[in-house]
Amino acid sequence: MRVIPALCVGLLAAALALPAAAHEVVYETTLSGANESPANGSLGTGFVRITVDLDVLSMHVETTFSGLSGTSAAAHIHCCLVDGGPLNVGVATPVPTFPGFPLGVTSGSYDQTFDLALSSSYNPAFITAEGTLGGALNALLLGLAGGSTYFNIHTAANPGGEIRGILQAVPEPELLGLFLLALAPLAFPARSRR
């Protein structure tokens, strides 16, 4: 029996024996004025992590921000950008802002979980545009997965948006580790026996 095939079979068996992970997908972005359309001179910055749990249809929104040139007036997720289309698109999540988002400040943080099966987790106009609540859910999930959504914080100084960032999926470290482990035997060519 050759060592490499046996090792690959062993790694595959080990991977299949691992407990099933929750079906969570994480998206992150860094917020800046340079990412706005049009770009502005804001020195404000921020970081956003969105965790979508596909098992229970929830979306956990975490963000921190600071250095805004004006006080915060709204924050939400816009969806869905189209290649060659406008650089500003409609709001998908609650309007005018996420419930409980800190308003009237130049820095802060936010941590909230939304039930994606509820219409209150969306902009009513987004649901209408997508036809149904299920259509809105699918459009948001596809927009997140396709990198066509952005998180935006609007301020009194920049009502069109002061800092934004395109949400991008974060690779799962467990899958990356398993993938690299499975490729390891290929890095060492088998010795031929004579």
PDB file of N, CA and C in Angstrom, residues 4 8 182-189:
ATOM      1  N   ILE A   4       1.064   7.722   0.545  1.00  0.00           N
ATOM      2  CA  ILE A   4       0.280   8.927   0.276  1.00  0.00           C
ATOM      3  C   ILE A   4      -1.206   8.614   0.179  1.00  0.00           C
ATOM      4  N   CYS A   8      -4.029  10.116   2.746  1.00  0.00           N
ATOM      5  CA  CYS A   8      -5.176  10.902   2.265  1.00  0.00           C
ATOM      6  C   CYS A   8      -6.484  10.295   2.748  1.00  0.00           C
ATOM      7  N   ALA A 182      -4.538  18.325   4.257  1.00  0.00           N
ATOM      8  CA  ALA A 182      -4.752  17.357   3.179  1.00  0.00           C
ATOM      9  C   ALA A 182      -3.742  17.529   2.053  1.00  0.00           C
ATOM     10  N   LEU A 183      -3.265  18.758   1.844  1.00  0.00           N
ATOM     11  CA  LEU A 183      -2.285  19.002   0.785  1.00  0.00           C
ATOM     12  C   LEU A 183      -0.851  18.670   1.202  1.00  0.00           C
ATOM     13  N   ALA A 184      -0.590  18.543   2.487  1.00  0.00           N
ATOM     14  CA  ALA A 184       0.772  18.311   2.978  1.00  0.00           C
ATOM     15  C   ALA A 184       1.464  17.115   2.322  1.00  0.00           C
ATOM     16  N   PRO A 185       0.788  15.972   2.170  1.00  0.00           N
ATOM     17  CA  PRO A 185       1.484  14.830   1.552  1.00  0.00           C
ATOM     18  C   PRO A 185       1.941  15.102   0.118  1.00  0.00           C
ATOM     19  N   LEU A 186       1.259  16.004  -0.565  1.00  0.00           N
ATOM     20  CA  LEU A 186       1.629  16.301  -1.934  1.00  0.00           C
ATOM     21  C   LEU A 186       2.916  17.115  -2.017  1.00  0.00           C
ATOM     22  N   ALA A 187       3.288  17.742  -0.906  1.00  0.00           N
ATOM     23  CA  ALA A 187       4.508  18.541  -0.894  1.00  0.00           C
ATOM     24  C   ALA A 187       5.753  17.667  -0.806  1.00  0.00           C
ATOM     25  N   PHE A 188       5.582  16.432  -0.393  1.00  0.00           N
ATOM     26  CA  PHE A 188       6.710  15.522  -0.276  1.00  0.00           C
ATOM     27  C   PHE A 188       6.521  14.349  -1.229  1.00  0.00           C
ATOM     28  N   PRO A 189       7.215  14.375  -2.345  1.00  0.00           N
ATOM     29  CA  PRO A 189       7.036  13.283  -3.310  1.00  0.00           C
ATOM     30  C   PRO A 189       7.417  11.931  -2.686  1.00  0.00           C
TER      31      PRO A 189
END
